Short mmCIF file of C-alpha atoms and ligand atoms in Angstrom, two decimals:
data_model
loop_
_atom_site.label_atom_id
_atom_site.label_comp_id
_atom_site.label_asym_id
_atom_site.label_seq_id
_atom_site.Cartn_x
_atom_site.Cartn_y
_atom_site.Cartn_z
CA UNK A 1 -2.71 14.80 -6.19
CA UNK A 2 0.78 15.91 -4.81
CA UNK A 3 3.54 13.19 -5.05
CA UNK A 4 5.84 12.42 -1.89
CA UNK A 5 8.41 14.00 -3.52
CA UNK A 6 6.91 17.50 -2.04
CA UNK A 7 4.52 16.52 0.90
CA UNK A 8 5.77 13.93 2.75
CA UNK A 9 7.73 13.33 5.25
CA UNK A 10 10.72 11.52 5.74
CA UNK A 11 11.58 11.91 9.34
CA UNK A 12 14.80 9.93 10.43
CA UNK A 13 15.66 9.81 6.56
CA UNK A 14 18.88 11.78 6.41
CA UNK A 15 19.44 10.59 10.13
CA UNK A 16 19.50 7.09 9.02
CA UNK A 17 21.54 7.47 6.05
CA UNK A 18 24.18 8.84 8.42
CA UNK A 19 24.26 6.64 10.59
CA UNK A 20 24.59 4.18 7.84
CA UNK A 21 27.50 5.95 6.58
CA UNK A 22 28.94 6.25 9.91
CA UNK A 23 28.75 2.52 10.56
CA UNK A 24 30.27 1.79 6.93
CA UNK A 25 33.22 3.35 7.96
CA UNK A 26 34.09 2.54 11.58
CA UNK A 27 32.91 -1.01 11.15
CA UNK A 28 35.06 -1.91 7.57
CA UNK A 29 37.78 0.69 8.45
CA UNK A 30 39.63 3.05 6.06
CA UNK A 31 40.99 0.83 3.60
CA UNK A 32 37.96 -1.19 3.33
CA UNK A 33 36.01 1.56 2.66
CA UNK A 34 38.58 3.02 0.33
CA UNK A 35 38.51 -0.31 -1.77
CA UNK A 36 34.70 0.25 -1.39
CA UNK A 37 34.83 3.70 -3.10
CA UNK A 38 36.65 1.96 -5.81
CA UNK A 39 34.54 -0.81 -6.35
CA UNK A 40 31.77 1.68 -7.21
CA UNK A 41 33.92 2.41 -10.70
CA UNK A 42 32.10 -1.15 -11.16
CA UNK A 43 29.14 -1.90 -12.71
CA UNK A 44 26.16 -1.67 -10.03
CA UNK A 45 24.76 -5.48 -9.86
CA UNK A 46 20.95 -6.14 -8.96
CA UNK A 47 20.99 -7.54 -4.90
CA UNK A 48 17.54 -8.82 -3.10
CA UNK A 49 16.37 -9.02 0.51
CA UNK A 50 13.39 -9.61 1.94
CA UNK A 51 11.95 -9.96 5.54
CA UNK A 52 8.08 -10.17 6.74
CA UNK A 53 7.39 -6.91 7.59
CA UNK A 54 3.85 -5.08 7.70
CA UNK A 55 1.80 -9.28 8.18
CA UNK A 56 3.41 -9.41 4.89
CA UNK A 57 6.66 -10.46 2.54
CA UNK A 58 8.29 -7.46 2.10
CA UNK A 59 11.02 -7.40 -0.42
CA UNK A 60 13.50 -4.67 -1.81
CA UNK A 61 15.37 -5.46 -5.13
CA UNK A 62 18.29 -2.55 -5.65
CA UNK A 63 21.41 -2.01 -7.79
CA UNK A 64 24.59 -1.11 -5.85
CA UNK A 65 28.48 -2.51 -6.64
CA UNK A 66 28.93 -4.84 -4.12
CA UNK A 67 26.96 -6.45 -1.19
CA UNK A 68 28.26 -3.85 1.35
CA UNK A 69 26.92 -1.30 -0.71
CA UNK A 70 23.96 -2.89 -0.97
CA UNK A 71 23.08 -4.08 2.37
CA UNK A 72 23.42 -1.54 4.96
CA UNK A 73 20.93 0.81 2.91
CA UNK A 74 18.64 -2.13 2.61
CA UNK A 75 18.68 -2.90 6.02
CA UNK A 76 18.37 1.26 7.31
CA UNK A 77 15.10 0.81 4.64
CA UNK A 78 13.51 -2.39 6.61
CA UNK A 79 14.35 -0.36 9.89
CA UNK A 80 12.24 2.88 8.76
CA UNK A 81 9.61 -0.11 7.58
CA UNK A 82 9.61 -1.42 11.14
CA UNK A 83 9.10 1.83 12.66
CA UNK A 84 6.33 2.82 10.15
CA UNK A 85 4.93 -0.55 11.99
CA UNK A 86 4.85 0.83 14.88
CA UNK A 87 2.88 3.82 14.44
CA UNK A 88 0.21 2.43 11.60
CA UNK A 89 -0.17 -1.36 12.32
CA UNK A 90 -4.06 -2.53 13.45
CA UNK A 91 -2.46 -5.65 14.38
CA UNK A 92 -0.01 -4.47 17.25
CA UNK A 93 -2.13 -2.98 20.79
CA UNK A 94 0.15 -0.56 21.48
CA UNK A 95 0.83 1.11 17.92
CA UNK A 96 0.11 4.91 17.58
CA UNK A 97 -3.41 4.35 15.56
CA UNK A 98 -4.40 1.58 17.96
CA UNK A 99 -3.85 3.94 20.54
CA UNK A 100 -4.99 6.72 19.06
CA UNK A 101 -8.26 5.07 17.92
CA UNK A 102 -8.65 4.37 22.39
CA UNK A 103 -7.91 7.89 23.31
CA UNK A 104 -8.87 10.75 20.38
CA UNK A 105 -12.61 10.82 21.13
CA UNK A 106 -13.83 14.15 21.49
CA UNK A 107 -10.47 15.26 22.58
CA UNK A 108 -7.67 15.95 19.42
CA UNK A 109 -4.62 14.40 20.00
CA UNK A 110 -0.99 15.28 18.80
CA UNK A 111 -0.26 12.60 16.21
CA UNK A 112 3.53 11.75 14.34
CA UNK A 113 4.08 13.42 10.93
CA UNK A 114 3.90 9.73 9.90
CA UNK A 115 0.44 9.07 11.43
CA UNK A 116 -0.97 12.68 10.15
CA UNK A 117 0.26 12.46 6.56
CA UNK A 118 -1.55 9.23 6.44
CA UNK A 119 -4.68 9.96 8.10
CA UNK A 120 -4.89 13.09 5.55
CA UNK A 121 -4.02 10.77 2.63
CA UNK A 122 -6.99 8.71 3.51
CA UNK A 123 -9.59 11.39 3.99
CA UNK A 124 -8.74 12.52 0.77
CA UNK A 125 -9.28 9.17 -1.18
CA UNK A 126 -12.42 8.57 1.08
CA UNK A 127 -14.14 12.38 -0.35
CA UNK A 128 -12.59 11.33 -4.34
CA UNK A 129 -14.40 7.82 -3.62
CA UNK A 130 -17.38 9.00 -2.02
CA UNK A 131 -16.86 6.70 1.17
CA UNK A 132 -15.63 3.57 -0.73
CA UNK A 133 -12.18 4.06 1.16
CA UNK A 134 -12.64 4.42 4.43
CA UNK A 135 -10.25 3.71 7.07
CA UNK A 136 -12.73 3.74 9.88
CA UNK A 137 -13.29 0.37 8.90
CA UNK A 138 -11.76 -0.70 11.65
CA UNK A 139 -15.26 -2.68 13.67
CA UNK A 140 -16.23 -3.89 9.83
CA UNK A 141 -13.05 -5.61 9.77
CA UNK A 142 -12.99 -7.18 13.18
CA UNK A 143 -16.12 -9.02 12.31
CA UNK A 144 -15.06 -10.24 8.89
CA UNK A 145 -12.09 -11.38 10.27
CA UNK A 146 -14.30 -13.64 12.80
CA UNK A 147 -16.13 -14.38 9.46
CA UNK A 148 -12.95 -15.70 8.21
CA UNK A 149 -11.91 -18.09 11.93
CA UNK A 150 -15.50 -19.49 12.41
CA UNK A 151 -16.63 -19.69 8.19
CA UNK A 152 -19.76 -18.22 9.28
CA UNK A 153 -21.15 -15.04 7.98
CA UNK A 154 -21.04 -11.67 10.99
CA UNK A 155 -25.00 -11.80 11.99
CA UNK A 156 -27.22 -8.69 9.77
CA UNK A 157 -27.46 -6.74 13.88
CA UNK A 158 -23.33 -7.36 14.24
CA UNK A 159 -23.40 -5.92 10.57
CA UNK A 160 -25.20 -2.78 11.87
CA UNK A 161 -23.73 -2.32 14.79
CA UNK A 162 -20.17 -1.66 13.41
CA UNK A 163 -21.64 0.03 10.30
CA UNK A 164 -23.00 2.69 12.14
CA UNK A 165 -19.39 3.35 13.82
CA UNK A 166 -17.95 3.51 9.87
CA UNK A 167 -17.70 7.17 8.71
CA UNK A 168 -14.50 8.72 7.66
CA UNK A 169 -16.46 12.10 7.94
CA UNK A 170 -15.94 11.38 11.84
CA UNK A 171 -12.07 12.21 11.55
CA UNK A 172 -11.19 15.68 12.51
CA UNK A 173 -7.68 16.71 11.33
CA UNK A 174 -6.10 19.57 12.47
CA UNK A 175 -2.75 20.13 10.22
CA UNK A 176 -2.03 23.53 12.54
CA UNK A 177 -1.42 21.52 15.74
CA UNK A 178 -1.11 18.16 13.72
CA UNK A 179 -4.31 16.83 15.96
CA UNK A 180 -6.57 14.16 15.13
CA UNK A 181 -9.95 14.41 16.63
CA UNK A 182 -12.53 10.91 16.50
CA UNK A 183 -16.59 12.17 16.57
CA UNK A 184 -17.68 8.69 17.94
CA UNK A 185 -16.29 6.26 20.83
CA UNK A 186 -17.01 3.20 18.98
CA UNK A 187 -14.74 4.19 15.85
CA UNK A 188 -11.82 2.51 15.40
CA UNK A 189 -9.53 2.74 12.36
CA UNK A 190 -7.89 0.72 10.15
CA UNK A 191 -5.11 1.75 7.77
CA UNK A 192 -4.50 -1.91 6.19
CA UNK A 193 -5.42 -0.32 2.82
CA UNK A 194 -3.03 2.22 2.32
CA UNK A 195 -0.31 2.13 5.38
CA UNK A 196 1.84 -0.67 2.92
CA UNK A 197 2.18 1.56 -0.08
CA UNK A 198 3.31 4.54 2.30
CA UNK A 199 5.90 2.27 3.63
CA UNK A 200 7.02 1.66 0.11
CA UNK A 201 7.11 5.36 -0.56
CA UNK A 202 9.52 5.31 2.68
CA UNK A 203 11.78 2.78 2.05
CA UNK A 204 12.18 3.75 -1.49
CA UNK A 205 13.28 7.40 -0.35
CA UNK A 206 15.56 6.01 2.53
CA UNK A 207 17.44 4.51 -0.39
CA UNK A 208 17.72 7.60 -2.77
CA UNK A 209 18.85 9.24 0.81
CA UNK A 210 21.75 6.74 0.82
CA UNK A 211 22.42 7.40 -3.62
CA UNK A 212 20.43 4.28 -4.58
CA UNK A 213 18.77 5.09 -7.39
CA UNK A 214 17.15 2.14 -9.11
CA UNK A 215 15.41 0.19 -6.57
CA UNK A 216 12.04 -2.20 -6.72
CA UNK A 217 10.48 -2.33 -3.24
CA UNK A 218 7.20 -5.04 -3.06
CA UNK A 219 5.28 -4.90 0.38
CA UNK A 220 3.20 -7.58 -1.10
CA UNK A 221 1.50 -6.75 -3.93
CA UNK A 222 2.45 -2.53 -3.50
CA UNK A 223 5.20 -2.16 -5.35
CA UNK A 224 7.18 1.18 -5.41
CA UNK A 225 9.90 1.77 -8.05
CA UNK A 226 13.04 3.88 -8.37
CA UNK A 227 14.98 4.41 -11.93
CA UNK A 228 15.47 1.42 -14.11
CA UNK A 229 17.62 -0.79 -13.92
CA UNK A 230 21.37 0.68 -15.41
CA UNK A 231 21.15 -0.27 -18.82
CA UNK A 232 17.52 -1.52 -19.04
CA UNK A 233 14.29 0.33 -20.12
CA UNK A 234 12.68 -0.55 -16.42
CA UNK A 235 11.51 -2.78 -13.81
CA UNK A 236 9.51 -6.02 -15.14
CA UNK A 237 5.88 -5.93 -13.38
CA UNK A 238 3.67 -8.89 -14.13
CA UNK A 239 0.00 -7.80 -13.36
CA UNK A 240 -2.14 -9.99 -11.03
CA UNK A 241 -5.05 -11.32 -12.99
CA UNK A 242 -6.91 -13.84 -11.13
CA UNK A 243 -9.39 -14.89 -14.52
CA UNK A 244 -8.49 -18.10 -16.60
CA UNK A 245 -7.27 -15.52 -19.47
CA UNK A 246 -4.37 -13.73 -17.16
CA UNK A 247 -3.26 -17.61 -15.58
CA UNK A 248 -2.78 -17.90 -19.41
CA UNK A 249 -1.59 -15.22 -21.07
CA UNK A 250 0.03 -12.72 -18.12
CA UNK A 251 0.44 -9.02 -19.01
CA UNK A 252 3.64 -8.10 -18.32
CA UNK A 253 4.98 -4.12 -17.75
CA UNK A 254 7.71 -2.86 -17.99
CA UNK A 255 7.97 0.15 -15.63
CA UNK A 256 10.46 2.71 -13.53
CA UNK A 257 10.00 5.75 -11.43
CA UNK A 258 6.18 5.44 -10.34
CA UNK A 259 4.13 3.20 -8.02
CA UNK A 260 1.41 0.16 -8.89
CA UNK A 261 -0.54 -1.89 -6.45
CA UNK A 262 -2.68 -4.59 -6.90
CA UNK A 263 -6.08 -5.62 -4.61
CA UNK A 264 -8.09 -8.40 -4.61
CA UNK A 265 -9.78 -11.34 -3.13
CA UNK A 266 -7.76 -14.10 -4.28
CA UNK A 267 -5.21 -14.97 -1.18
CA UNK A 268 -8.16 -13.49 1.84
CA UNK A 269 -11.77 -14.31 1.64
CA UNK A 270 -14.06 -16.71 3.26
CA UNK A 271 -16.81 -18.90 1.52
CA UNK A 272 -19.93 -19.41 3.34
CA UNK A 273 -22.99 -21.34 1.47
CA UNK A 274 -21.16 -21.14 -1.78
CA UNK A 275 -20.32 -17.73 -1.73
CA UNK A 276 -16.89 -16.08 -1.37
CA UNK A 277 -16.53 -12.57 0.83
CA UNK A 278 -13.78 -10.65 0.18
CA UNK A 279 -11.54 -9.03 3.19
CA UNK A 280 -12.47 -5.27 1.26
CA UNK A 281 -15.75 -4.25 2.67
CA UNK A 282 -18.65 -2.22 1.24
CA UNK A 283 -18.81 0.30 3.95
CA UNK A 284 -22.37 1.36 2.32
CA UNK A 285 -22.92 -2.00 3.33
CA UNK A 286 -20.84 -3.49 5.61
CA UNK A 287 -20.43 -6.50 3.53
CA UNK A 288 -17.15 -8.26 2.33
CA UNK A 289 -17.39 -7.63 -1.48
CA UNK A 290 -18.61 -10.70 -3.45
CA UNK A 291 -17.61 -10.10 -7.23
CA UNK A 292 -14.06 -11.80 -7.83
CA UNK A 293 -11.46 -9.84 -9.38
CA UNK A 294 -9.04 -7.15 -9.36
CA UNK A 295 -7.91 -3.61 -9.38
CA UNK A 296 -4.64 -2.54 -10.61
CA UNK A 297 -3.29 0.98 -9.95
CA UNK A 298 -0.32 2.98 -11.02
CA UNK A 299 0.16 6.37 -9.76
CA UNK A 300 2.84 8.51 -8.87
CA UNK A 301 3.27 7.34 -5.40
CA UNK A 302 2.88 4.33 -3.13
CA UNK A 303 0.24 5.24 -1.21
CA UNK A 304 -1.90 6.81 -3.56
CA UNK A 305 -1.71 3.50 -5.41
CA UNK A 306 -2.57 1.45 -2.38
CA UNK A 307 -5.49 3.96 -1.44
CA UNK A 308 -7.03 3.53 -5.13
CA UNK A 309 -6.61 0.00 -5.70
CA UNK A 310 -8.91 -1.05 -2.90
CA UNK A 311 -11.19 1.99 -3.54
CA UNK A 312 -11.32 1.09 -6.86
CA UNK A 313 -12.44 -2.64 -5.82
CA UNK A 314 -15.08 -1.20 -3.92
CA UNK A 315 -16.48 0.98 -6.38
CA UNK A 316 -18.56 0.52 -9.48
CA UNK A 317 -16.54 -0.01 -12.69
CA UNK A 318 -17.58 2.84 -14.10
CA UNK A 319 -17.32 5.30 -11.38
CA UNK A 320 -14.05 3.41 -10.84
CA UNK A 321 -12.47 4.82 -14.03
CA UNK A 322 -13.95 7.91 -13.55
CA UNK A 323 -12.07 8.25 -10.09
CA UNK A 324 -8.56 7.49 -11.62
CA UNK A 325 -8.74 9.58 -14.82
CA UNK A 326 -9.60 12.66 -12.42
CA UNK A 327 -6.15 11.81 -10.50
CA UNK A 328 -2.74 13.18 -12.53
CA UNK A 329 -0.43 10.23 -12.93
CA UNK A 330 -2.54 7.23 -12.18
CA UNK A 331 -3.92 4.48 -14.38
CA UNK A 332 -6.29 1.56 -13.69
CA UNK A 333 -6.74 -2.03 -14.69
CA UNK A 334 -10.00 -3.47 -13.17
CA UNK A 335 -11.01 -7.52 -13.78
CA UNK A 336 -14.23 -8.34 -12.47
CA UNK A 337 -16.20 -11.55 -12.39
CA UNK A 338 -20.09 -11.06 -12.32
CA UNK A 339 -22.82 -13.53 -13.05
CA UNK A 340 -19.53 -16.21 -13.98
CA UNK A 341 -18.32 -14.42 -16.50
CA UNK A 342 -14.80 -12.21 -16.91
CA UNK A 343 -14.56 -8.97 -17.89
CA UNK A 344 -11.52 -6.93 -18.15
CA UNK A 345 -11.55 -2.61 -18.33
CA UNK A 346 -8.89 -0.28 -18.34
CA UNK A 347 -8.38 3.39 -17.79
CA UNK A 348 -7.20 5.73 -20.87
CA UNK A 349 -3.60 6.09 -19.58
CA UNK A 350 -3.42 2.72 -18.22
CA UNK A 351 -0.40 1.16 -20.82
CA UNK A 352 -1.96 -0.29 -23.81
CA UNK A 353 0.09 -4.06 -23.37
CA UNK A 354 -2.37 -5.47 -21.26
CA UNK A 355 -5.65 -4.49 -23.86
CA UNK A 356 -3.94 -6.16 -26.03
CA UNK A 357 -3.23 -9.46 -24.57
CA UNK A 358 -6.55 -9.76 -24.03
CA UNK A 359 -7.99 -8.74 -27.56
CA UNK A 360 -5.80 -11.28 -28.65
CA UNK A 361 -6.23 -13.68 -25.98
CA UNK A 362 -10.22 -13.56 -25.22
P1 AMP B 401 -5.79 -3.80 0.28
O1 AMP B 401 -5.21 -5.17 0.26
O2 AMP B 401 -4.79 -2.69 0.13
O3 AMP B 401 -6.93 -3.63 -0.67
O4 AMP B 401 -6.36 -3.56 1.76
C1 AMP B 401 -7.30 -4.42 2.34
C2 AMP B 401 -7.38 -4.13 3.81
O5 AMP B 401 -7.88 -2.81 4.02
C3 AMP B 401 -8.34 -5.03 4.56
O6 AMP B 401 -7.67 -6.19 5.05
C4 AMP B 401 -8.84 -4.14 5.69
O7 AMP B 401 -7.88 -4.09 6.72
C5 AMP B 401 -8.89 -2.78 5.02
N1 AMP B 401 -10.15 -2.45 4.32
C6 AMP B 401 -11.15 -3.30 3.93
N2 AMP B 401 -12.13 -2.63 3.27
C7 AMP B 401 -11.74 -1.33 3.24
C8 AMP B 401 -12.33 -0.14 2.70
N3 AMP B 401 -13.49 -0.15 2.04
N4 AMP B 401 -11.65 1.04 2.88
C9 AMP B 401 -10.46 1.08 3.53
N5 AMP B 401 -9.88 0.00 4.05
C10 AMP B 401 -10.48 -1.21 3.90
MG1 MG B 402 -4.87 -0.78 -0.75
#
């Protein structure tokens, strides 16, 4: 797996940086920004800011000396964030997927280095997964969303209907013309499962671009991280645990430099009859998934995290493990609830804390 580091891309990073710069200067004036230069002989101090960005709370933690300093690269992050919206977001008619879902059948289109990084990204987690993650589960999701309105379950013809319009192997990428190419005119794709962590990725380098080093940046629940904290050993990550044990005894992490995303049904699922359906769909099935739990991934990057934690709910333990230990860098923690009862599993690189909480706790 190849980190961000050398594949992708960061259009309108330095750009924005600049212009950050630039702004610094003309709007605080030379001695301000003199005094500024001195301030940074100061301690760097630990600064939040969040916005809802992406349907969700998006918030960037960073250490800078003073709250100039610290909010003009926070803000140049939330812009890249906003623009990332633009091009990936399901949710807004006239993004570049949504548009590109309407007009890329049979025909390849010209995508943005954004959009193409992405789309290549997914395909690559959808052949590692075997078709667990598959962003062309764009008509699944439109019905369980209705699922989710009405509380009542898509009908079995709906299901196969949109199934049949649910193959990633339908995506034709072309990296020499940076095309994408849709087989079907009924597909329609979805990138709710990994465009958040790749936004994280972003963000994270628009700060480095503008010398902020330690950073924590959350899109809810995909957290990317920069150095440590000056001084400390890293950032603090409490894993989500939805079972009685984690309410009671949380593992906590202490982390820097890599990415680790969390998926599960807890906040989105609807119950019908007594059961509870999950917004991650089966796409062998077309069903929202029905065990409880979830799937914690750290991996080098954002959206490799993202990617695997919702493959990895998908998936059978097992073959869930197996995925992660075949990917350099990454780590799993997988809770799952079958037949009522809790069971927690962990990849071999995943840190050892959390195994033994639970040895000691369960
Ligand atoms: P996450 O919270 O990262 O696990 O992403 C969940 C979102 O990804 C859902 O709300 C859908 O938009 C989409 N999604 C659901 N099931 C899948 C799947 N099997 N593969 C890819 N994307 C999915
Ligand atoms: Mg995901």
């Amino acid at each position: 797996m190849t980190s961000r580091e050398t594949n992708s891309p960061s259009p309108l990073r330095r750009g924005a940086c600049l212009r950050w710069l630039l702004a610094l200067v003309l709007s605080l004036g030379l001695t301000s920004t003199v005094r500024n230069l001195l301030a940074r002989e100061q301690p760097p101090k630990p600064f939040e800011f969040s916005l809802t960005r992406m349907g969700t709370f998006f918030r960037i933690t960073l250490y800078a000396a003073n709250q100039t300093e610290a909010s003009k690269p926070a803000m140049a992050a939330f812009e890249r964030v906003e623009q990332l919206e633009d091009l990936l977001s399901a949710h807004r008619q006239d993004s570049e997927v949504v548009r590109l879902s309407r007009a890329a059948v049979l025909v390849p289109r010209p995508v943005s280095q954004d959009l193409f990084y992405v789309l290549d990204k997914s395909l690559q987690i959808s052949r590692l997964s075997g078709g667990a993650f598959d962003v062309t589960i764009g008509p699944l999701v439109d019905l369980w969303r209705e699922a989710r309105r009405t509380k009542r379950l898509p009908r079995t013809t709906e299901i196969a209907k949109a199934k049949a319009a649910v193959d990633y192997r339908n995506i034709e990428l072309d990296s020499q013309g940076r095309t994408v190419l849709l087989r079907r005119k009924d597909m329609k794709l979805d990138l709710g499962a990994i465009a958040k962590g790749y936004a994280a990725d972003q963000a994270l380098d628009l700060l480095k671009s503008c010398g902020i080093q330690s950073a924590l940046i959350d899109a809810g629940g995909d957290i990317t991280l920069g150095a440590a904290p000056p001084g400390k050993a890293g950032w603090k990550i409490a894993i989500d645990d939805p079972s009685p044990q984690g309410k009671e005894a949380p593992c906590t992490l202490v982390l820097h430099d890599v990415a680790i995303a969390t998926s599960g049904d807890a906040r989105q699922a609807v119950e019908v009859n007594g059961l509870r359906y999950s917004h991650i769909i089966d796409p062998a099935n077309g069903m929202g998934l029905q065990d409880s739990g979830s799937a914690t991934v750290i991996a080098p990057d954002g959206i490799t995290a993202d990617a695997l934690a919702t493959a990895l709910s998908v998936l059978p333990v097992p073959e869930g493990l197996r995925l992660v230990e075949s990917i350099e860098g990454a780590a799993a923690y997988i809770v799952r609830r079958t037949g009522g009862e809790w069971r927690h599993f962990s990849s071999r690189r995943f840190p050892q804390e959390c195994n033994d909480i639970r040895k000691r706790g369960n």
